[in-house]
C-alpha positions as a LaTeX table, in Angstrom:
\begin{tabular}{lrrr}
\hline
Residue & $x$ (\AA) & $y$ (\AA) & $z$ (\AA) \\
\hline
Met1 & 145.04 & 99.83 & 42.89 \\
Gln2 & 145.40 & 96.53 & 44.56 \\
Val3 & 142.07 & 96.83 & 45.83 \\
Leu4 & 140.33 & 97.03 & 42.20 \\
Asn5 & 142.28 & 94.58 & 41.03 \\
Lys6 & 141.18 & 92.15 & 43.87 \\
Ala7 & 137.72 & 92.88 & 42.97 \\
Gly8 & 138.22 & 91.59 & 39.83 \\
Asn9 & 135.92 & 92.04 & 36.65 \\
Asn10 & 132.80 & 92.75 & 38.79 \\
Pro11 & 132.68 & 96.59 & 36.82 \\
Thr12 & 130.07 & 97.14 & 39.51 \\
Val13 & 132.23 & 96.86 & 42.55 \\
Lys14 & 134.67 & 98.79 & 40.79 \\
Ala15 & 132.48 & 101.58 & 39.81 \\
Ala16 & 130.77 & 101.22 & 43.41 \\
Ile17 & 134.37 & 101.86 & 44.85 \\
Lys18 & 135.66 & 104.12 & 42.72 \\
Ala19 & 131.69 & 106.67 & 43.39 \\
Met20 & 132.55 & 105.83 & 47.44 \\
Cys21 & 135.78 & 107.65 & 46.62 \\
Ala22 & 133.62 & 110.96 & 45.26 \\
Gln23 & 131.46 & 110.61 & 47.73 \\
Lys24 & 133.77 & 111.06 & 51.10 \\
Lys25 & 135.58 & 113.90 & 49.18 \\
Gln26 & 138.90 & 112.61 & 49.55 \\
Thr27 & 141.60 & 112.25 & 46.96 \\
Asp28 & 141.66 & 108.68 & 45.48 \\
Gln29 & 145.51 & 108.15 & 46.74 \\
Gln30 & 144.40 & 108.58 & 50.40 \\
Leu31 & 140.82 & 106.15 & 49.88 \\
Ile32 & 143.21 & 103.50 & 47.56 \\
Ala33 & 145.68 & 103.10 & 50.71 \\
Ile34 & 143.18 & 102.83 & 52.69 \\
Ala35 & 141.37 & 100.11 & 50.58 \\
Asp36 & 144.64 & 98.41 & 50.38 \\
Glu37 & 144.88 & 98.11 & 54.02 \\
Met38 & 141.24 & 97.17 & 54.40 \\
Tyr39 & 141.38 & 94.10 & 51.74 \\
Lys40 & 144.97 & 93.13 & 51.81 \\
Asp41 & 143.66 & 89.79 & 53.57 \\
Leu42 & 140.45 & 89.40 & 51.87 \\
Thr43 & 139.54 & 87.34 & 48.91 \\
Ser44 & 138.00 & 88.73 & 45.70 \\
Ile45 & 134.76 & 86.99 & 46.49 \\
Gln46 & 135.09 & 88.23 & 50.12 \\
Ile47 & 135.97 & 91.86 & 48.35 \\
Asn48 & 132.35 & 91.77 & 46.18 \\
Leu49 & 130.52 & 90.87 & 49.49 \\
Phe50 & 132.15 & 93.64 & 51.71 \\
Ala51 & 131.30 & 96.64 & 49.01 \\
Leu52 & 127.66 & 95.61 & 49.41 \\
Asp53 & 128.16 & 96.38 & 53.34 \\
Val54 & 130.48 & 99.30 & 52.86 \\
Leu55 & 127.76 & 100.84 & 50.46 \\
Asn56 & 124.50 & 99.20 & 52.55 \\
Lys57 & 123.31 & 98.94 & 48.72 \\
Glu58 & 121.97 & 96.34 & 46.43 \\
Asp59 & 123.08 & 98.02 & 43.60 \\
Leu60 & 126.67 & 98.99 & 43.52 \\
Ser61 & 126.51 & 100.54 & 39.94 \\
Ser62 & 126.54 & 104.14 & 41.73 \\
Cys63 & 126.99 & 105.70 & 45.28 \\
Glu64 & 124.56 & 108.54 & 44.89 \\
Gly65 & 123.44 & 109.83 & 48.39 \\
Asn66 & 124.41 & 108.82 & 51.10 \\
Cys67 & 126.94 & 105.94 & 51.60 \\
Ser68 & 125.59 & 105.22 & 54.89 \\
Leu69 & 127.13 & 103.11 & 58.25 \\
Leu70 & 130.82 & 101.90 & 56.82 \\
Ala71 & 131.21 & 104.36 & 54.08 \\
Glu72 & 131.03 & 107.50 & 56.20 \\
Asn73 & 133.39 & 105.45 & 58.92 \\
Leu74 & 135.50 & 104.83 & 56.34 \\
Glu75 & 138.47 & 106.41 & 57.63 \\
Lys76 & 137.69 & 103.73 & 60.76 \\
Leu77 & 137.64 & 100.34 & 58.62 \\
Thr78 & 141.17 & 99.46 & 59.98 \\
Ala79 & 142.63 & 96.19 & 59.15 \\
Asn80 & 141.35 & 94.84 & 62.36 \\
Asn81 & 137.97 & 96.22 & 61.76 \\
Val82 & 138.04 & 94.19 & 58.40 \\
Asn83 & 138.98 & 91.43 & 60.50 \\
Ser84 & 136.30 & 91.78 & 62.74 \\
Trp85 & 133.48 & 91.74 & 59.71 \\
Glu86 & 135.13 & 88.47 & 58.19 \\
Leu87 & 134.42 & 86.81 & 61.88 \\
Ile88 & 130.74 & 88.18 & 61.80 \\
Asp89 & 130.73 & 86.66 & 58.51 \\
Glu90 & 132.05 & 83.40 & 59.06 \\
Ala91 & 129.99 & 82.92 & 62.42 \\
Lys92 & 126.63 & 83.03 & 60.38 \\
Val93 & 125.31 & 85.45 & 62.65 \\
Leu94 & 123.69 & 86.95 & 60.39 \\
Thr95 & 119.79 & 85.89 & 60.37 \\
Asn96 & 117.53 & 89.31 & 60.46 \\
Lys97 & 120.46 & 91.22 & 61.12 \\
Pro98 & 122.24 & 92.36 & 58.46 \\
Asp99 & 123.34 & 95.90 & 60.09 \\
Arg100 & 125.88 & 94.13 & 62.59 \\
Lys101 & 128.31 & 93.97 & 60.09 \\
Arg102 & 127.93 & 97.30 & 58.98 \\
Asp103 & 128.00 & 98.59 & 62.70 \\
Ile104 & 131.36 & 100.22 & 63.24 \\
Ile105 & 130.84 & 100.41 & 67.02 \\
Leu106 & 130.38 & 96.49 & 66.95 \\
Leu107 & 133.47 & 96.02 & 64.87 \\
Glu108 & 135.49 & 97.58 & 67.05 \\
Lys109 & 134.53 & 96.03 & 70.07 \\
Ile110 & 135.57 & 92.59 & 68.15 \\
Ser111 & 138.70 & 93.66 & 67.39 \\
Thr112 & 139.02 & 94.84 & 70.86 \\
Leu113 & 137.92 & 91.32 & 71.90 \\
His114 & 140.33 & 89.76 & 69.36 \\
Gln115 & 143.37 & 91.46 & 70.18 \\
Lys116 & 142.94 & 90.17 & 73.90 \\
Ala117 & 146.48 & 88.93 & 75.41 \\
Pro118 & 145.01 & 85.91 & 76.47 \\
Phe119 & 142.99 & 84.99 & 73.56 \\
Asn120 & 146.63 & 85.25 & 71.52 \\
Asp121 & 148.40 & 83.15 & 74.34 \\
Val122 & 148.98 & 79.55 & 73.06 \\
Thr123 & 149.41 & 78.94 & 77.21 \\
Phe124 & 146.14 & 80.29 & 78.11 \\
Leu125 & 144.35 & 78.77 & 74.65 \\
Ala126 & 145.93 & 75.16 & 75.86 \\
Arg127 & 144.29 & 75.73 & 79.19 \\
Met128 & 140.89 & 75.70 & 77.52 \\
Leu129 & 139.38 & 72.25 & 76.71 \\
Pro130 & 139.00 & 70.96 & 73.16 \\
Ile131 & 135.62 & 72.40 & 71.63 \\
Lys132 & 133.12 & 71.55 & 68.69 \\
Thr133 & 133.91 & 73.58 & 66.01 \\
Gly134 & 132.02 & 74.44 & 63.24 \\
Asn135 & 128.57 & 72.64 & 63.09 \\
Gln136 & 127.18 & 71.52 & 66.40 \\
Glu137 & 126.66 & 67.89 & 65.15 \\
Ser138 & 130.02 & 67.82 & 64.46 \\
Ser139 & 132.41 & 65.35 & 66.24 \\
Ala140 & 135.79 & 67.00 & 65.33 \\
Lys141 & 137.06 & 68.78 & 68.77 \\
Arg142 & 140.52 & 70.73 & 68.90 \\
Tyr143 & 141.89 & 73.52 & 70.62 \\
Leu144 & 140.74 & 77.36 & 69.53 \\
Asn145 & 142.50 & 80.22 & 68.26 \\
Ala146 & 141.84 & 83.44 & 69.03 \\
Asp147 & 139.97 & 84.04 & 65.48 \\
Glu148 & 137.63 & 80.54 & 66.27 \\
Val149 & 137.28 & 81.55 & 70.32 \\
Val150 & 135.61 & 85.22 & 69.25 \\
Thr151 & 133.62 & 83.08 & 66.20 \\
Gln152 & 132.16 & 80.72 & 68.61 \\
Phe153 & 131.10 & 83.38 & 70.95 \\
Leu154 & 129.54 & 85.72 & 68.23 \\
Trp155 & 127.78 & 82.14 & 67.10 \\
Lys156 & 126.90 & 81.31 & 70.81 \\
His157 & 125.51 & 84.46 & 71.49 \\
Ser158 & 123.23 & 84.97 & 68.28 \\
Arg159 & 121.65 & 81.02 & 68.54 \\
Ala160 & 120.93 & 82.08 & 72.68 \\
Ile161 & 119.12 & 85.04 & 70.96 \\
Glu162 & 117.17 & 82.93 & 68.96 \\
Thr163 & 116.56 & 80.24 & 71.62 \\
Gly164 & 114.35 & 82.21 & 74.04 \\
Gly165 & 117.44 & 85.25 & 75.26 \\
Gly166 & 118.55 & 85.29 & 78.52 \\
Val167 & 121.26 & 87.83 & 77.38 \\
Ala168 & 122.17 & 91.20 & 77.01 \\
Thr169 & 122.92 & 92.90 & 73.45 \\
Leu170 & 126.05 & 91.40 & 71.63 \\
Lys171 & 127.77 & 95.16 & 72.41 \\
Glu172 & 127.55 & 94.38 & 76.27 \\
Glu173 & 128.35 & 90.84 & 76.40 \\
Leu174 & 131.45 & 91.59 & 73.95 \\
Asp175 & 132.66 & 94.04 & 76.69 \\
Asn176 & 131.61 & 91.69 & 79.73 \\
Leu177 & 133.89 & 88.64 & 78.40 \\
Gly178 & 136.20 & 91.43 & 77.73 \\
Trp179 & 136.45 & 92.50 & 81.34 \\
Phe180 & 136.13 & 88.99 & 82.42 \\
Val181 & 139.15 & 87.51 & 80.69 \\
Asp182 & 141.22 & 90.93 & 81.81 \\
Thr183 & 140.09 & 90.10 & 85.16 \\
His184 & 140.41 & 86.46 & 85.44 \\
Ala185 & 142.97 & 85.23 & 82.99 \\
Gln186 & 145.03 & 83.91 & 86.01 \\
Thr187 & 142.29 & 82.30 & 87.96 \\
Ser188 & 142.39 & 78.71 & 88.03 \\
Asn189 & 140.62 & 76.80 & 85.84 \\
Val190 & 139.35 & 80.10 & 84.02 \\
Gly191 & 139.90 & 78.09 & 80.64 \\
Ala192 & 137.47 & 75.11 & 81.83 \\
Tyr193 & 134.74 & 77.74 & 82.47 \\
Leu194 & 135.55 & 79.68 & 79.22 \\
His195 & 135.30 & 76.10 & 77.50 \\
Glu196 & 132.00 & 75.52 & 79.57 \\
Thr197 & 130.11 & 78.69 & 78.21 \\
Leu198 & 131.12 & 78.05 & 74.40 \\
Gln199 & 129.81 & 74.73 & 74.11 \\
Ser200 & 126.05 & 75.75 & 73.65 \\
Ser201 & 123.49 & 78.37 & 73.12 \\
Ser202 & 122.31 & 77.35 & 76.72 \\
Lys203 & 125.81 & 77.13 & 78.11 \\
Ile204 & 127.06 & 80.53 & 77.27 \\
Lys205 & 123.29 & 82.00 & 79.15 \\
Gly206 & 124.66 & 80.80 & 82.03 \\
Gly207 & 128.27 & 81.53 & 81.79 \\
Leu208 & 127.41 & 85.14 & 80.75 \\
Tyr209 & 125.15 & 85.28 & 83.54 \\
Gly210 & 128.15 & 84.40 & 86.08 \\
Met211 & 130.46 & 86.82 & 84.24 \\
Ser212 & 127.82 & 89.38 & 84.49 \\
Leu213 & 127.06 & 88.42 & 88.76 \\
Leu214 & 131.01 & 88.70 & 89.14 \\
Gln215 & 131.27 & 92.02 & 87.24 \\
Ser216 & 128.87 & 94.23 & 88.63 \\
Gly217 & 130.49 & 93.79 & 92.08 \\
Gln218 & 126.98 & 92.92 & 93.57 \\
Pro219 & 125.80 & 90.36 & 95.23 \\
Leu220 & 129.26 & 89.00 & 95.83 \\
Ala221 & 131.19 & 91.59 & 96.97 \\
Gly222 & 133.72 & 91.18 & 99.24 \\
Leu223 & 134.70 & 87.99 & 98.03 \\
Thr224 & 137.81 & 86.64 & 96.11 \\
Val225 & 137.56 & 84.00 & 93.36 \\
Ile226 & 139.23 & 81.03 & 94.03 \\
Gly227 & 138.84 & 79.17 & 90.75 \\
Phe228 & 136.41 & 78.58 & 88.69 \\
Glu229 & 134.96 & 74.83 & 87.62 \\
Glu230 & 136.55 & 73.60 & 91.09 \\
Arg231 & 135.88 & 70.15 & 92.00 \\
Leu232 & 133.90 & 70.05 & 95.10 \\
Asp233 & 135.62 & 67.65 & 97.29 \\
Glu234 & 140.02 & 67.72 & 95.94 \\
Asn235 & 140.26 & 64.32 & 98.08 \\
Thr236 & 137.56 & 61.74 & 97.00 \\
Asp237 & 138.02 & 58.67 & 95.24 \\
Asp238 & 134.91 & 58.46 & 94.33 \\
Ala239 & 134.17 & 58.94 & 90.24 \\
Glu240 & 130.55 & 60.30 & 90.64 \\
Glu241 & 131.67 & 62.91 & 93.04 \\
Ser242 & 134.70 & 63.49 & 91.31 \\
Asn243 & 132.84 & 64.55 & 88.14 \\
Leu244 & 131.06 & 67.49 & 90.53 \\
Arg245 & 132.40 & 71.22 & 89.70 \\
Thr246 & 131.02 & 74.28 & 90.88 \\
Asp247 & 130.71 & 77.39 & 88.77 \\
Ile248 & 132.35 & 79.70 & 90.74 \\
Lys249 & 134.65 & 78.97 & 93.80 \\
Phe250 & 135.39 & 81.45 & 96.52 \\
Asp251 & 136.86 & 80.29 & 100.29 \\
Asn252 & 134.65 & 77.73 & 101.18 \\
Leu253 & 131.23 & 79.03 & 99.46 \\
Phe254 & 130.29 & 77.55 & 96.01 \\
Val255 & 128.53 & 79.19 & 93.43 \\
Glu256 & 125.91 & 77.99 & 90.84 \\
Thr257 & 125.02 & 80.73 & 88.16 \\
Lys258 & 121.70 & 79.21 & 86.27 \\
Asn259 & 119.96 & 80.69 & 83.24 \\
Tyr260 & 116.75 & 79.31 & 82.80 \\
Ser261 & 113.73 & 80.36 & 80.64 \\
Thr262 & 111.17 & 77.97 & 82.91 \\
Val263 & 111.07 & 76.83 & 86.03 \\
Ala264 & 110.40 & 73.17 & 84.93 \\
Ser265 & 114.14 & 73.39 & 83.93 \\
Leu266 & 114.66 & 72.57 & 87.53 \\
Thr267 & 112.69 & 69.43 & 88.05 \\
Ser268 & 112.80 & 68.06 & 84.37 \\
Ser269 & 116.98 & 67.92 & 84.13 \\
Ser270 & 118.66 & 64.75 & 85.92 \\
Ser271 & 121.55 & 66.80 & 85.52 \\
Phe272 & 120.63 & 69.41 & 87.74 \\
Ile273 & 119.13 & 67.54 & 90.13 \\
Ser274 & 121.85 & 65.05 & 90.45 \\
Gln275 & 124.22 & 68.17 & 91.16 \\
Phe276 & 122.44 & 69.53 & 93.81 \\
Glu277 & 122.11 & 65.92 & 94.97 \\
Gln278 & 126.10 & 65.87 & 94.86 \\
Tyr279 & 126.72 & 68.72 & 97.28 \\
Leu280 & 124.77 & 67.91 & 99.73 \\
Lys281 & 126.64 & 64.91 & 99.65 \\
Asn282 & 129.75 & 67.15 & 100.49 \\
Val283 & 128.99 & 70.50 & 102.03 \\
Asn284 & 128.88 & 70.96 & 105.62 \\
Ser285 & 126.37 & 73.62 & 105.47 \\
Phe286 & 123.87 & 74.77 & 103.39 \\
Asp287 & 126.02 & 78.38 & 103.96 \\
Gln288 & 128.27 & 76.89 & 101.66 \\
Ile289 & 126.03 & 76.97 & 98.62 \\
Arg290 & 124.51 & 80.07 & 96.47 \\
Tyr291 & 122.55 & 79.49 & 93.71 \\
Tyr292 & 122.00 & 82.41 & 91.21 \\
Phe293 & 119.19 & 82.36 & 88.90 \\
Lys294 & 118.94 & 85.09 & 86.62 \\
Gln295 & 115.64 & 86.70 & 86.94 \\
Arg296 & 113.65 & 86.63 & 83.78 \\
Asn297 & 110.24 & 85.11 & 82.36 \\
Glu298 & 108.62 & 82.83 & 84.88 \\
Ile299 & 112.05 & 82.87 & 87.00 \\
Thr300 & 111.19 & 84.35 & 90.76 \\
Gln301 & 112.61 & 83.33 & 93.89 \\
Thr302 & 109.27 & 82.07 & 95.01 \\
Lys303 & 108.71 & 80.31 & 92.48 \\
Val304 & 112.26 & 78.54 & 91.96 \\
Lys305 & 111.92 & 78.03 & 95.70 \\
Glu306 & 108.24 & 75.98 & 94.70 \\
Lys307 & 110.43 & 73.30 & 92.41 \\
Phe308 & 112.95 & 72.70 & 95.06 \\
Lys309 & 110.37 & 71.74 & 97.56 \\
Glu310 & 108.98 & 69.59 & 94.84 \\
Ile311 & 113.03 & 67.89 & 94.64 \\
Tyr312 & 113.12 & 67.74 & 98.19 \\
Lys313 & 110.01 & 65.64 & 98.34 \\
Lys314 & 110.77 & 63.72 & 95.07 \\
Asn315 & 110.58 & 59.93 & 95.89 \\
Asn316 & 109.58 & 60.29 & 99.32 \\
Tyr317 & 111.74 & 62.88 & 100.69 \\
Ala318 & 114.91 & 61.12 & 99.39 \\
Met319 & 117.02 & 63.92 & 99.36 \\
Phe320 & 116.23 & 63.87 & 103.68 \\
Asn321 & 118.85 & 60.68 & 103.42 \\
Leu322 & 121.38 & 62.04 & 101.82 \\
Ile323 & 121.26 & 65.23 & 104.27 \\
Trp324 & 120.94 & 62.52 & 106.84 \\
Asn325 & 124.05 & 60.60 & 105.66 \\
Asn326 & 126.08 & 63.56 & 105.50 \\
Gln327 & 127.41 & 64.00 & 109.05 \\
Glu328 & 128.85 & 67.17 & 108.91 \\
Leu329 & 125.76 & 68.60 & 107.26 \\
Gln330 & 123.28 & 66.73 & 109.75 \\
Asn331 & 125.44 & 68.01 & 112.28 \\
Asn332 & 124.89 & 71.44 & 111.13 \\
Leu333 & 120.98 & 71.27 & 111.19 \\
Trp334 & 120.87 & 69.26 & 114.07 \\
Pro335 & 123.83 & 70.40 & 116.36 \\
Leu336 & 123.98 & 67.55 & 119.03 \\
Thr337 & 124.22 & 70.02 & 121.72 \\
Ser338 & 120.69 & 71.02 & 120.76 \\
Arg339 & 119.32 & 67.58 & 120.80 \\
Pro340 & 116.69 & 67.02 & 122.62 \\
Pro341 & 116.32 & 63.42 & 124.76 \\
Gly342 & 115.33 & 60.28 & 122.65 \\
Phe343 & 116.14 & 62.07 & 119.49 \\
Thr344 & 115.89 & 60.06 & 116.47 \\
Lys345 & 116.44 & 59.58 & 112.07 \\
Asn346 & 112.39 & 59.49 & 112.51 \\
Ile347 & 112.18 & 62.98 & 114.61 \\
Ala348 & 114.38 & 64.43 & 112.02 \\
Gln349 & 112.92 & 63.83 & 109.10 \\
Arg350 & 109.66 & 64.86 & 110.15 \\
Glu351 & 110.97 & 68.21 & 111.49 \\
Phe352 & 112.78 & 68.33 & 107.66 \\
Thr353 & 109.03 & 67.66 & 105.88 \\
Ser354 & 107.86 & 70.89 & 107.97 \\
Trp355 & 110.94 & 72.60 & 106.79 \\
Val356 & 110.10 & 71.94 & 103.28 \\
Asp357 & 106.84 & 73.33 & 103.03 \\
Lys358 & 108.06 & 76.56 & 105.22 \\
Leu359 & 110.11 & 77.71 & 102.20 \\
Asp360 & 112.07 & 80.58 & 104.49 \\
Asn361 & 114.38 & 78.33 & 106.22 \\
Arg362 & 118.16 & 77.10 & 105.78 \\
Leu363 & 116.85 & 74.31 & 103.17 \\
Phe364 & 115.93 & 77.50 & 100.85 \\
Asn365 & 118.10 & 80.50 & 102.00 \\
Phe366 & 121.30 & 79.33 & 99.08 \\
Ile367 & 118.82 & 80.20 & 96.73 \\
Asn368 & 118.69 & 83.77 & 94.85 \\
Val369 & 116.82 & 85.37 & 91.73 \\
Lys370 & 118.58 & 87.95 & 90.36 \\
\hline
\end{tabular}
């Protein structure tokens, strides 16, 4: 009886497993076969931990009453689902959520994600950039295997919940990620997008929001994804500009997905402002840009536009100079054929400042809150 042998000298674990067999009203042979399959890759320490979750009891000396949750679904506890249980344990996402490891539906969803072909394809995994593993303070970076991809996802999702939310339930996001991988495994730079998503609790919020927008079919219906984390200007030799990546690239359209808890993040983040500046330096029209913000807390269309208004006005309307120095964007906003006699940069700047105050024109129409 392999499972009882692996339980070591812990008599309460042995008694509990035997009691569970009796509770399920199946023969010992049937349940032992299932248990042996479940436990074949687990250590005796893990078995001792797992028995608690199977029985949902702190007292392992008996199984009187209902052996709930996992015990009631014992026949579904395949080796893959036991592996899912272990991944949850390794991800250390049990703070105030002890029932997660006992949820058979959740275990099956994790198992399904874990077995996705791309996550078990060395070529696909090599397309992901090295990522920090283990403690966030660790400097060690390496490519992930399937176990680590799932563990990182579970961990970062849990941290996102703890740091203000902005993501759906774990079950929903597991389905979301599974759909994304099935649909875009061959899309350019998908590995870089997943790498970015798994970087931190804040990054996973934006990444999962982007996935949900794509999966919903709206508001990007009819558009074909060309790539993820693509360079805005493939031909630039400028080191600064070459670092600009767009979250999702469609044909002649660059989409950014943002998931903030407060609008203050827009003006307090130098990287956010720097990214927007790079767009103004490179696009030919505001129609090439779409920013999507997840609607939550104080994030509303009007409040986001007000923050962009602050950005436009920053440093005495410095953004105007970026637009004016981008000849294509300048001509798009002030077409040569429409300029009145005596049109000058000063006239354009006065018109720009009036647009900034109105919030209902091309300077703001790329902003979407969904």
